[in-house]
mmCIF file of C-alpha atoms in Angstrom:
data_model
loop_
_atom_site.group_PDB
_atom_site.id
_atom_site.type_symbol
_atom_site.label_atom_id
_atom_site.label_comp_id
_atom_site.label_asym_id
_atom_site.label_seq_id
_atom_site.Cartn_x
_atom_site.Cartn_y
_atom_site.Cartn_z
ATOM 1 C CA UNK A 617 98.492 127.455 82.663
ATOM 2 C CA UNK A 618 100.164 130.379 80.914
ATOM 3 C CA UNK A 619 102.119 133.523 81.683
ATOM 4 C CA UNK A 620 103.693 131.959 84.758
ATOM 5 C CA UNK A 621 106.761 134.200 84.519
ATOM 6 C CA UNK A 622 104.660 137.366 84.305
ATOM 7 C CA UNK A 623 102.518 136.326 87.259
ATOM 8 C CA UNK A 624 105.512 135.511 89.444
ATOM 9 C CA UNK A 625 107.205 138.782 88.476
ATOM 10 C CA UNK A 626 104.105 140.757 89.453
ATOM 11 C CA UNK A 627 103.885 138.876 92.767
ATOM 12 C CA UNK A 628 107.531 139.568 93.619
ATOM 13 C CA UNK A 629 107.171 143.222 92.664
ATOM 14 C CA UNK A 630 104.189 143.634 94.960
ATOM 15 C CA UNK A 631 105.855 141.716 97.801
ATOM 16 C CA UNK A 632 108.970 143.881 97.549
ATOM 17 C CA UNK A 633 106.723 146.916 98.006
ATOM 18 C CA UNK A 634 105.584 145.434 101.317
ATOM 19 C CA UNK A 635 102.340 143.807 100.219
ATOM 20 C CA UNK A 636 101.225 140.365 101.387
ATOM 21 C CA UNK A 637 100.841 138.400 98.169
ATOM 22 C CA UNK A 638 99.370 134.959 97.445
ATOM 23 C CA UNK A 639 100.362 133.259 94.214
ATOM 24 C CA UNK A 640 97.652 130.738 93.398
ATOM 25 C CA UNK A 641 98.290 127.465 91.579
ATOM 26 C CA UNK A 642 96.197 124.330 91.113
ATOM 27 C CA UNK A 643 97.228 121.045 92.697
ATOM 28 C CA UNK A 644 100.336 121.238 94.880
ATOM 29 C CA UNK A 645 102.614 124.184 94.028
ATOM 30 C CA UNK A 646 105.571 122.037 95.084
ATOM 31 C CA UNK A 647 105.150 119.193 92.546
ATOM 32 C CA UNK A 648 106.247 120.225 89.032
ATOM 33 C CA UNK A 649 104.633 123.581 89.720
ATOM 34 C CA UNK A 650 105.121 127.225 90.562
ATOM 35 C CA UNK A 651 106.969 127.119 93.908
ATOM 36 C CA UNK A 652 110.210 126.522 92.035
ATOM 37 C CA UNK A 653 109.732 129.304 89.521
ATOM 38 C CA UNK A 654 108.869 131.738 92.324
ATOM 39 C CA UNK A 655 112.072 130.924 94.206
ATOM 40 C CA UNK A 656 114.163 130.897 91.012
ATOM 41 C CA UNK A 657 112.953 134.360 90.129
ATOM 42 C CA UNK A 658 113.562 135.671 93.661
ATOM 43 C CA UNK A 659 117.100 134.348 93.391
ATOM 44 C CA UNK A 660 117.634 135.814 89.909
ATOM 45 C CA UNK A 661 116.539 139.219 91.187
ATOM 46 C CA UNK A 662 118.844 138.896 94.200
ATOM 47 C CA UNK A 663 115.933 139.124 96.600
ATOM 48 C CA UNK A 664 116.794 137.807 100.066
ATOM 49 C CA UNK A 665 113.988 135.320 100.740
ATOM 50 C CA UNK A 666 113.597 133.410 103.990
ATOM 51 C CA UNK A 667 111.232 130.538 104.798
ATOM 52 C CA UNK A 668 108.331 131.456 107.037
ATOM 53 C CA UNK A 669 109.477 128.880 109.599
ATOM 54 C CA UNK A 670 112.807 130.700 109.888
ATOM 55 C CA UNK A 671 110.995 133.977 110.381
ATOM 56 C CA UNK A 672 108.847 132.423 113.093
ATOM 57 C CA UNK A 673 112.020 131.551 114.938
ATOM 58 C CA UNK A 674 113.037 135.160 115.331
ATOM 59 C CA UNK A 675 114.645 136.056 111.974
ATOM 60 C CA UNK A 676 111.851 138.382 111.019
ATOM 61 C CA UNK A 677 111.541 140.478 107.930
ATOM 62 C CA UNK A 678 112.958 143.472 109.784
ATOM 63 C CA UNK A 679 116.114 142.809 107.783
ATOM 64 C CA UNK A 680 114.249 143.596 104.582
ATOM 65 C CA UNK A 681 114.039 140.021 103.369
ATOM 66 C CA UNK A 682 110.895 138.481 101.922
ATOM 67 C CA UNK A 683 109.226 135.807 103.994
ATOM 68 C CA UNK A 684 108.078 133.026 101.674
ATOM 69 C CA UNK A 685 105.666 130.281 102.685
ATOM 70 C CA UNK A 686 104.867 127.427 100.295
ATOM 71 C CA UNK A 687 101.442 126.052 101.212
ATOM 72 C CA UNK A 688 101.140 122.418 100.146
ATOM 73 C CA UNK A 689 98.085 121.160 98.293
ATOM 74 C CA UNK A 690 96.768 117.934 96.789
ATOM 75 C CA UNK A 691 98.902 117.047 93.765
ATOM 76 C CA UNK A 692 97.485 115.119 90.811
ATOM 77 C CA UNK A 693 99.309 112.015 91.978
ATOM 78 C CA UNK A 694 97.325 112.032 95.250
ATOM 79 C CA UNK A 695 93.992 113.012 93.705
ATOM 80 C CA UNK A 696 94.344 110.401 90.991
ATOM 81 C CA UNK A 697 95.511 107.689 93.381
ATOM 82 C CA UNK A 698 92.517 108.327 95.631
ATOM 83 C CA UNK A 699 90.114 107.915 92.709
ATOM 84 C CA UNK A 700 91.843 104.707 91.626
ATOM 85 C CA UNK A 701 91.823 103.194 95.120
ATOM 86 C CA UNK A 702 95.309 102.470 96.435
ATOM 87 C CA UNK A 703 97.963 102.241 93.718
ATOM 88 C CA UNK A 704 100.685 104.085 95.682
ATOM 89 C CA UNK A 705 101.054 101.765 98.652
ATOM 90 C CA UNK A 706 104.667 101.043 97.813
ATOM 91 C CA UNK A 707 107.692 102.804 96.331
ATOM 92 C CA UNK A 708 106.783 104.941 93.351
ATOM 93 C CA UNK A 709 108.209 107.555 91.056
ATOM 94 C CA UNK A 710 106.799 110.524 89.201
ATOM 95 C CA UNK A 711 108.103 111.177 85.696
ATOM 96 C CA UNK A 712 107.022 113.982 83.376
ATOM 97 C CA UNK A 713 106.868 112.987 79.717
ATOM 98 C CA UNK A 714 107.210 116.604 78.632
ATOM 99 C CA UNK A 715 110.426 117.027 76.659
ATOM 100 C CA UNK A 716 110.009 120.781 76.298
ATOM 101 C CA UNK A 717 112.500 121.489 79.095
ATOM 102 C CA UNK A 718 114.117 118.042 79.497
ATOM 103 C CA UNK A 719 115.939 116.068 76.792
ATOM 104 C CA UNK A 720 113.972 112.947 75.786
ATOM 105 C CA UNK A 721 117.066 110.788 76.399
ATOM 106 C CA UNK A 722 116.973 111.704 80.101
ATOM 107 C CA UNK A 723 113.275 110.833 80.284
ATOM 108 C CA UNK A 724 113.898 107.468 78.585
ATOM 109 C CA UNK A 725 116.706 106.662 81.012
ATOM 110 C CA UNK A 726 114.393 107.323 83.946
ATOM 111 C CA UNK A 727 111.521 105.307 82.487
ATOM 112 C CA UNK A 728 113.832 102.371 81.925
ATOM 113 C CA UNK A 729 115.463 102.562 85.365
ATOM 114 C CA UNK A 730 112.151 102.869 87.196
ATOM 115 C CA UNK A 731 110.517 100.027 85.281
ATOM 116 C CA UNK A 732 113.506 97.715 85.887
ATOM 117 C CA UNK A 733 113.451 98.449 89.620
ATOM 118 C CA UNK A 734 109.707 97.685 89.854
ATOM 119 C CA UNK A 735 108.535 101.108 90.969
ATOM 120 C CA UNK A 736 104.884 102.048 90.664
ATOM 121 C CA UNK A 737 105.059 104.858 88.102
ATOM 122 C CA UNK A 738 103.055 108.063 87.810
ATOM 123 C CA UNK A 739 103.365 109.804 84.454
ATOM 124 C CA UNK A 740 102.732 113.541 84.336
ATOM 125 C CA UNK A 741 102.144 115.461 81.096
ATOM 126 C CA UNK A 742 101.625 112.234 79.131
ATOM 127 C CA UNK A 743 100.284 113.874 76.001
ATOM 128 C CA UNK A 744 99.330 117.206 74.470
ATOM 129 C CA UNK A 745 98.345 118.438 71.058
ATOM 130 C CA UNK A 746 101.991 118.957 70.167
ATOM 131 C CA UNK A 747 103.411 115.946 72.025
ATOM 132 C CA UNK A 748 101.632 112.871 70.750
ATOM 133 C CA UNK A 749 104.249 110.071 70.551
ATOM 134 C CA UNK A 750 105.907 110.172 73.996
ATOM 135 C CA UNK A 751 103.339 108.067 75.857
ATOM 136 C CA UNK A 752 103.453 105.245 73.313
ATOM 137 C CA UNK A 753 107.251 105.253 73.447
ATOM 138 C CA UNK A 754 107.090 105.152 77.260
ATOM 139 C CA UNK A 755 104.654 102.227 77.068
ATOM 140 C CA UNK A 756 107.041 100.300 74.859
ATOM 141 C CA UNK A 757 109.929 100.882 77.285
ATOM 142 C CA UNK A 758 107.840 99.652 80.195
ATOM 143 C CA UNK A 759 106.701 96.594 78.215
ATOM 144 C CA UNK A 760 110.367 95.531 78.170
ATOM 145 C CA UNK A 761 110.317 95.090 81.930
ATOM 146 C CA UNK A 762 106.732 94.858 83.190
ATOM 147 C CA UNK A 763 104.148 92.199 82.256
ATOM 148 C CA UNK A 764 101.667 93.140 79.540
ATOM 149 C CA UNK A 765 98.811 92.619 82.004
ATOM 150 C CA UNK A 766 100.207 95.140 84.527
ATOM 151 C CA UNK A 767 97.223 97.206 85.699
ATOM 152 C CA UNK A 768 97.178 100.815 84.555
ATOM 153 C CA UNK A 769 94.927 103.693 85.585
ATOM 154 C CA UNK A 770 94.355 106.918 83.679
ATOM 155 C CA UNK A 771 92.769 109.787 85.588
ATOM 156 C CA UNK A 772 91.765 112.877 83.635
ATOM 157 C CA UNK A 773 90.527 116.085 85.252
ATOM 158 C CA UNK A 774 90.622 114.587 88.766
ATOM 159 C CA UNK A 775 88.041 116.025 91.166
ATOM 160 C CA UNK A 776 86.553 118.235 88.431
ATOM 161 C CA UNK A 777 83.013 117.942 87.175
ATOM 162 C CA UNK A 778 84.182 116.215 84.004
ATOM 163 C CA UNK A 779 86.638 113.821 85.668
ATOM 164 C CA UNK A 780 87.227 110.540 83.880
ATOM 165 C CA UNK A 781 88.739 107.385 85.355
ATOM 166 C CA UNK A 782 89.903 104.543 83.116
ATOM 167 C CA UNK A 783 91.379 101.259 84.327
ATOM 168 C CA UNK A 784 93.225 99.231 81.718
ATOM 169 C CA UNK A 785 96.484 97.319 81.260
ATOM 170 C CA UNK A 786 99.917 98.215 79.986
ATOM 171 C CA UNK A 787 99.168 96.228 76.835
ATOM 172 C CA UNK A 788 95.988 98.218 76.165
ATOM 173 C CA UNK A 789 97.144 101.636 77.359
ATOM 174 C CA UNK A 790 97.432 102.944 73.806
ATOM 175 C CA UNK A 791 93.665 102.597 73.410
ATOM 176 C CA UNK A 792 92.864 104.845 76.409
ATOM 177 C CA UNK A 793 91.765 108.465 76.068
ATOM 178 C CA UNK A 794 94.706 110.557 77.331
ATOM 179 C CA UNK A 795 95.185 114.307 77.142
ATOM 180 C CA UNK A 796 96.949 117.209 78.864
ATOM 181 C CA UNK A 797 94.743 116.861 81.940
ATOM 182 C CA UNK A 798 95.564 113.163 82.381
ATOM 183 C CA UNK A 799 97.817 111.446 84.899
ATOM 184 C CA UNK A 800 98.795 107.849 84.151
ATOM 185 C CA UNK A 801 99.459 105.273 86.903
ATOM 186 C CA UNK A 802 101.393 102.073 86.055
ATOM 187 C CA UNK A 803 101.421 99.291 88.660
ATOM 188 C CA UNK A 804 104.353 97.330 90.091
ATOM 189 C CA UNK A 805 104.538 93.520 90.208
ATOM 190 C CA UNK A 806 102.033 93.330 93.073
ATOM 191 C CA UNK A 807 99.450 95.778 91.740
ATOM 192 C CA UNK A 808 96.158 94.126 90.882
ATOM 193 C CA UNK A 809 92.580 94.998 90.117
ATOM 194 C CA UNK A 810 89.950 94.622 92.786
ATOM 195 C CA UNK A 811 86.659 95.474 91.104
ATOM 196 C CA UNK A 812 87.091 98.990 89.744
ATOM 197 C CA UNK A 813 89.999 99.705 92.093
ATOM 198 C CA UNK A 814 93.752 99.452 91.597
ATOM 199 C CA UNK A 815 95.424 97.927 94.642
ATOM 200 C CA UNK A 816 99.174 97.685 95.278
ATOM 201 C CA UNK A 817 100.066 95.366 98.147
ATOM 202 C CA UNK A 818 102.289 96.470 100.996
ATOM 203 C CA UNK A 819 102.802 92.980 102.319
ATOM 204 C CA UNK A 820 100.281 93.084 105.142
ATOM 205 C CA UNK A 821 98.537 90.090 103.588
ATOM 206 C CA UNK A 822 101.499 87.831 104.102
ATOM 207 C CA UNK A 823 102.239 89.133 107.562
ATOM 208 C CA UNK A 824 98.773 89.193 109.021
ATOM 209 C CA UNK A 825 97.152 86.402 107.010
ATOM 210 C CA UNK A 826 94.067 88.404 106.196
ATOM 211 C CA UNK B 831 100.315 104.066 114.286
ATOM 212 C CA UNK B 832 99.229 100.691 115.669
ATOM 213 C CA UNK B 833 96.374 98.208 115.454
ATOM 214 C CA UNK B 834 95.688 99.129 111.837
ATOM 215 C CA UNK B 835 94.205 95.719 111.104
ATOM 216 C CA UNK B 836 91.824 95.899 114.057
ATOM 217 C CA UNK B 837 90.704 99.404 113.112
ATOM 218 C CA UNK B 838 90.052 98.484 109.498
ATOM 219 C CA UNK B 839 88.171 95.332 110.556
ATOM 220 C CA UNK B 840 85.922 97.359 112.854
ATOM 221 C CA UNK B 841 85.284 99.891 110.084
ATOM 222 C CA UNK B 842 84.324 97.195 107.571
ATOM 223 C CA UNK B 843 82.084 95.478 110.115
ATOM 224 C CA UNK B 844 80.220 98.704 110.795
ATOM 225 C CA UNK B 845 79.951 99.578 107.096
ATOM 226 C CA UNK B 846 78.548 96.149 106.301
ATOM 227 C CA UNK B 847 75.837 96.832 108.877
ATOM 228 C CA UNK B 848 74.841 99.901 106.864
ATOM 229 C CA UNK B 849 76.696 102.587 108.805
ATOM 230 C CA UNK B 850 78.591 105.434 107.188
ATOM 231 C CA UNK B 851 82.126 105.032 108.478
ATOM 232 C CA UNK B 852 85.208 107.258 108.241
ATOM 233 C CA UNK B 853 88.604 105.665 108.781
ATOM 234 C CA UNK B 854 90.998 108.439 109.815
ATOM 235 C CA UNK B 855 94.695 108.471 108.958
ATOM 236 C CA UNK B 856 97.346 111.180 109.088
ATOM 237 C CA UNK B 857 98.927 112.523 105.899
ATOM 238 C CA UNK B 858 97.499 111.076 102.689
ATOM 239 C CA UNK B 859 95.837 107.665 103.167
ATOM 240 C CA UNK B 860 96.924 106.779 99.644
ATOM 241 C CA UNK B 861 100.718 107.096 100.109
ATOM 242 C CA UNK B 862 102.183 104.149 102.056
ATOM 243 C CA UNK B 863 99.100 104.284 104.247
ATOM 244 C CA UNK B 864 95.750 102.792 105.145
ATOM 245 C CA UNK B 865 93.775 103.000 101.885
ATOM 246 C CA UNK B 866 95.523 99.861 100.690
ATOM 247 C CA UNK B 867 94.946 97.865 103.848
ATOM 248 C CA UNK B 868 91.265 98.835 103.841
ATOM 249 C CA UNK B 869 90.816 97.600 100.263
ATOM 250 C CA UNK B 870 92.916 94.472 100.870
ATOM 251 C CA UNK B 871 90.738 93.537 103.815
ATOM 252 C CA UNK B 872 87.520 94.197 101.894
ATOM 253 C CA UNK B 873 88.828 91.874 99.198
ATOM 254 C CA UNK B 874 89.905 89.200 101.690
ATOM 255 C CA UNK B 875 86.415 89.214 103.196
ATOM 256 C CA UNK B 876 84.841 88.992 99.744
ATOM 257 C CA UNK B 877 83.060 92.311 100.219
ATOM 258 C CA UNK B 878 81.924 93.845 96.934
ATOM 259 C CA UNK B 879 83.331 97.383 97.118
ATOM 260 C CA UNK B 880 82.742 100.042 94.479
ATOM 261 C CA UNK B 881 84.389 103.460 94.120
ATOM 262 C CA UNK B 882 82.152 106.356 95.035
ATOM 263 C CA UNK B 883 82.564 107.770 91.510
ATOM 264 C CA UNK B 884 81.085 104.564 90.080
ATOM 265 C CA UNK B 885 78.181 104.823 92.485
ATOM 266 C CA UNK B 886 77.585 108.420 91.448
ATOM 267 C CA UNK B 887 77.238 107.215 87.883
ATOM 268 C CA UNK B 888 74.235 105.089 88.730
ATOM 269 C CA UNK B 889 75.697 101.880 90.154
ATOM 270 C CA UNK B 890 74.440 102.618 93.630
ATOM 271 C CA UNK B 891 74.724 100.495 96.700
ATOM 272 C CA UNK B 892 71.259 99.054 96.062
ATOM 273 C CA UNK B 893 73.136 95.934 94.978
ATOM 274 C CA UNK B 894 74.477 95.518 98.514
ATOM 275 C CA UNK B 895 78.006 96.609 97.691
ATOM 276 C CA UNK B 896 80.024 99.000 99.852
ATOM 277 C CA UNK B 897 80.739 102.411 98.376
ATOM 278 C CA UNK B 898 84.311 103.365 99.206
ATOM 279 C CA UNK B 899 85.750 106.853 98.835
ATOM 280 C CA UNK B 900 89.420 107.538 99.438
ATOM 281 C CA UNK B 901 89.804 111.213 100.389
ATOM 282 C CA UNK B 902 93.285 112.457 99.513
ATOM 283 C CA UNK B 903 95.342 114.479 101.978
ATOM 284 C CA UNK B 904 98.740 116.132 102.208
ATOM 285 C CA UNK B 905 101.414 113.427 102.280
ATOM 286 C CA UNK B 906 104.719 113.926 104.092
ATOM 287 C CA UNK B 907 106.439 114.370 100.741
ATOM 288 C CA UNK B 908 104.303 117.457 100.000
ATOM 289 C CA UNK B 909 104.409 118.888 103.516
ATOM 290 C CA UNK B 910 108.163 118.422 103.721
ATOM 291 C CA UNK B 911 108.780 119.789 100.227
ATOM 292 C CA UNK B 912 106.766 122.905 101.054
ATOM 293 C CA UNK B 913 108.856 123.565 104.161
ATOM 294 C CA UNK B 914 112.085 123.056 102.212
ATOM 295 C CA UNK B 915 111.033 125.366 99.369
ATOM 296 C CA UNK B 916 110.884 123.585 96.009
ATOM 297 C CA UNK B 917 112.868 120.329 95.912
ATOM 298 C CA UNK B 918 110.278 118.384 93.845
ATOM 299 C CA UNK B 919 110.215 120.491 90.690
ATOM 300 C CA UNK B 920 111.421 117.586 88.575
ATOM 301 C CA UNK B 921 111.087 113.792 88.407
ATOM 302 C CA UNK B 922 111.304 112.203 91.840
ATOM 303 C CA UNK B 923 110.771 108.910 93.570
ATOM 304 C CA UNK B 924 109.609 107.884 97.006
ATOM 305 C CA UNK B 925 111.350 104.938 98.639
ATOM 306 C CA UNK B 926 110.614 103.504 102.072
ATOM 307 C CA UNK B 927 113.692 102.302 103.950
ATOM 308 C CA UNK B 928 111.600 99.994 106.110
ATOM 309 C CA UNK B 929 112.621 96.402 105.498
ATOM 310 C CA UNK B 930 109.934 94.975 107.759
ATOM 311 C CA UNK B 931 107.694 94.053 104.802
ATOM 312 C CA UNK B 932 110.166 94.465 101.892
ATOM 313 C CA UNK B 933 113.465 92.600 101.460
ATOM 314 C CA UNK B 934 116.437 94.945 101.847
ATOM 315 C CA UNK B 935 117.823 93.750 98.494
ATOM 316 C CA UNK B 936 114.769 95.198 96.728
ATOM 317 C CA UNK B 937 115.209 98.512 98.532
ATOM 318 C CA UNK B 938 118.903 98.637 97.588
ATOM 319 C CA UNK B 939 118.091 97.953 93.945
ATOM 320 C CA UNK B 940 115.643 100.842 93.916
ATOM 321 C CA UNK B 941 118.028 103.251 95.674
ATOM 322 C CA UNK B 942 120.736 102.415 93.172
ATOM 323 C CA UNK B 943 118.462 102.694 90.116
ATOM 324 C CA UNK B 944 116.956 106.004 91.239
ATOM 325 C CA UNK B 945 120.324 107.553 92.093
ATOM 326 C CA UNK B 946 121.816 106.477 88.743
ATOM 327 C CA UNK B 947 118.882 107.989 86.835
ATOM 328 C CA UNK B 948 119.222 111.327 88.684
ATOM 329 C CA UNK B 949 115.816 111.333 90.370
ATOM 330 C CA UNK B 950 115.177 113.614 93.307
ATOM 331 C CA UNK B 951 114.627 111.084 96.092
ATOM 332 C CA UNK B 952 112.262 111.157 99.064
ATOM 333 C CA UNK B 953 113.052 108.590 101.747
ATOM 334 C CA UNK B 954 110.213 107.458 103.997
ATOM 335 C CA UNK B 955 110.761 105.566 107.264
ATOM 336 C CA UNK B 956 114.474 106.389 107.267
ATOM 337 C CA UNK B 957 115.132 105.264 110.814
ATOM 338 C CA UNK B 958 113.499 103.885 113.931
ATOM 339 C CA UNK B 959 114.686 102.506 117.243
ATOM 340 C CA UNK B 960 114.967 99.038 115.723
ATOM 341 C CA UNK B 961 116.148 100.096 112.243
ATOM 342 C CA UNK B 962 119.275 102.155 112.719
ATOM 343 C CA UNK B 963 121.651 101.201 109.843
ATOM 344 C CA UNK B 964 119.459 101.518 106.726
ATOM 345 C CA UNK B 965 119.829 105.278 106.211
ATOM 346 C CA UNK B 966 123.624 105.163 106.356
ATOM 347 C CA UNK B 967 123.641 102.283 103.883
ATOM 348 C CA UNK B 968 121.310 104.259 101.596
ATOM 349 C CA UNK B 969 123.616 107.276 101.860
ATOM 350 C CA UNK B 970 126.593 105.176 100.809
ATOM 351 C CA UNK B 971 124.700 103.848 97.771
ATOM 352 C CA UNK B 972 123.740 107.367 96.727
ATOM 353 C CA UNK B 973 127.322 108.596 97.206
ATOM 354 C CA UNK B 974 128.288 106.177 94.412
ATOM 355 C CA UNK B 975 126.237 108.193 91.930
ATOM 356 C CA UNK B 976 125.531 111.661 93.316
ATOM 357 C CA UNK B 977 128.097 114.326 94.261
ATOM 358 C CA UNK B 978 129.003 114.571 97.949
ATOM 359 C CA UNK B 979 127.759 118.162 97.986
ATOM 360 C CA UNK B 980 124.261 117.229 96.745
ATOM 361 C CA UNK B 981 121.812 119.225 98.885
ATOM 362 C CA UNK B 982 119.737 117.207 101.335
ATOM 363 C CA UNK B 983 116.780 118.228 103.484
ATOM 364 C CA UNK B 984 115.487 116.420 106.545
ATOM 365 C CA UNK B 985 112.006 117.350 107.739
ATOM 366 C CA UNK B 986 110.820 115.912 111.035
ATOM 367 C CA UNK B 987 107.274 116.282 112.350
ATOM 368 C CA UNK B 988 106.227 118.504 109.421
ATOM 369 C CA UNK B 989 103.491 121.020 110.260
ATOM 370 C CA UNK B 990 103.478 119.962 113.927
ATOM 371 C CA UNK B 991 104.377 122.234 116.809
ATOM 372 C CA UNK B 992 107.757 120.538 117.190
ATOM 373 C CA UNK B 993 108.630 120.440 113.475
ATOM 374 C CA UNK B 994 112.323 120.526 112.643
ATOM 375 C CA UNK B 995 113.883 121.358 109.281
ATOM 376 C CA UNK B 996 117.526 120.603 108.577
ATOM 377 C CA UNK B 997 119.353 121.402 105.342
ATOM 378 C CA UNK B 998 122.632 119.588 104.814
ATOM 379 C CA UNK B 999 124.527 117.648 102.139
ATOM 380 C CA UNK B 1000 124.730 113.997 101.174
ATOM 381 C CA UNK B 1001 128.230 113.915 102.634
ATOM 382 C CA UNK B 1002 127.025 115.233 105.993
ATOM 383 C CA UNK B 1003 123.654 113.466 106.164
ATOM 384 C CA UNK B 1004 124.894 111.019 108.777
ATOM 385 C CA UNK B 1005 125.301 113.889 111.245
ATOM 386 C CA UNK B 1006 121.639 115.004 110.957
ATOM 387 C CA UNK B 1007 119.010 114.173 113.565
ATOM 388 C CA UNK B 1008 116.692 111.616 111.929
ATOM 389 C CA UNK B 1009 113.915 109.585 113.519
ATOM 390 C CA UNK B 1010 110.635 107.804 112.736
ATOM 391 C CA UNK B 1011 108.891 111.118 112.069
ATOM 392 C CA UNK B 1012 111.499 112.246 109.541
ATOM 393 C CA UNK B 1013 111.321 112.408 105.754
ATOM 394 C CA UNK B 1014 114.607 112.822 103.882
ATOM 395 C CA UNK B 1015 114.892 114.677 100.556
ATOM 396 C CA UNK B 1016 117.956 114.125 98.334
ATOM 397 C CA UNK B 1017 118.453 116.496 95.411
ATOM 398 C CA UNK B 1018 119.182 115.739 91.756
ATOM 399 C CA UNK B 1019 122.045 117.236 89.754
ATOM 400 C CA UNK B 1020 120.294 120.618 89.482
ATOM 401 C CA UNK B 1021 119.171 120.975 93.104
ATOM 402 C CA UNK B 1022 120.878 123.811 94.914
ATOM 403 C CA UNK B 1023 120.593 125.855 98.067
ATOM 404 C CA UNK B 1024 119.115 129.309 97.914
ATOM 405 C CA UNK B 1025 119.397 130.690 101.422
ATOM 406 C CA UNK B 1026 117.553 128.246 103.654
ATOM 407 C CA UNK B 1027 115.609 126.799 100.702
ATOM 408 C CA UNK B 1028 116.238 123.767 98.521
ATOM 409 C CA UNK B 1029 115.534 124.543 94.883
ATOM 410 C CA UNK B 1030 115.445 122.054 92.013
ATOM 411 C CA UNK B 1031 115.453 123.689 88.611
ATOM 412 C CA UNK B 1032 112.853 122.856 85.979
ATOM 413 C CA UNK B 1033 114.700 124.572 83.204
ATOM 414 C CA UNK B 1034 112.745 127.803 83.091
ATOM 415 C CA UNK B 1035 115.966 129.671 83.704
ATOM 416 C CA UNK B 1036 117.496 128.581 80.404
ATOM 417 C CA UNK B 1037 114.298 129.090 78.476
ATOM 418 C CA UNK B 1038 113.214 132.452 79.791
ATOM 419 C CA UNK B 1039 116.616 133.945 80.687
ATOM 420 C CA UNK B 1040 115.522 135.078 84.119
#
């Protein structure tokens, strides 16, 4: 979780010397993660990088360019959704509550827009030692548009030995244990609890009369 | 892609007879896919289903309930993002353009809200033989809020032998080849092209002066 810039720099240096280099990241490197920093730093260093699928089509690295392949993984939104059951069966959005690199006003605008338009919402980086008030502010914004009883799931340390799954409501979210390892799922109008699961309807029920 | 209800019914029937059953689905079963239908049908049949993590904590199936585990996979939004480089480095939303189970007015409201709030947007089910006008309508809505030169990626058949990756702009999206197997990625204000990649900035550049 630290020294990302140094690690990417070392990887690019080695790759430019002709080495095959793997840059390892947890979750999916393409969701709020290191794929972007790697490409940004290639660009900043004026490295000619080409996607591996381009290279496979004949544009090989004989030109001196770096072939870059991003290997997808399981992001926290998929791991958490799987543990909760099926909250992401309909349109959803992912919003990071970290205002370290994004102005809080932008984050508020997105929270408000997504709640008004009845998206299922996945909140990344909900809380840390230094950022303690953002989640409660987000909850208040969502309470303006979503019912207090909207089901909410909090998944912490998904798929790790100390994983913790909490199912609550928007009204009670402030009582849940949330930390840096948590991802928070807020339902849409059709999300409901089924036992310990969160279930968002796609509409099959109406169509097929289950 | 068909007979989902019949397949889920057969799986539940077998599980209720005590069999261990795997219901197989492409991509991630938790993103617009079969995890929801499976749980909806368990609920409709008044089957007591418990998450496998609950069972592991001591509430085993000795009570006669079904233990259900959703195994996450790589959804099209991750596979496509990986092929495009790093389009999902900041807040994004997934919207299905299929109006078979969702009123088009709801879809339009979400497209408009997400474009206004500068989300990166991932469009599922952009087009099929029967649904040919929705993508162009979505493009027009986004053109009201995003610049015409906003980078757009279209990934069709990701990770399959006939995969196709197209990088274009919002203005030119209507000229791209799009079908049922396609996922469409629309950038936010910071998304740019870097060679054949799409790159959405997180802000590292400003902070670390790359």
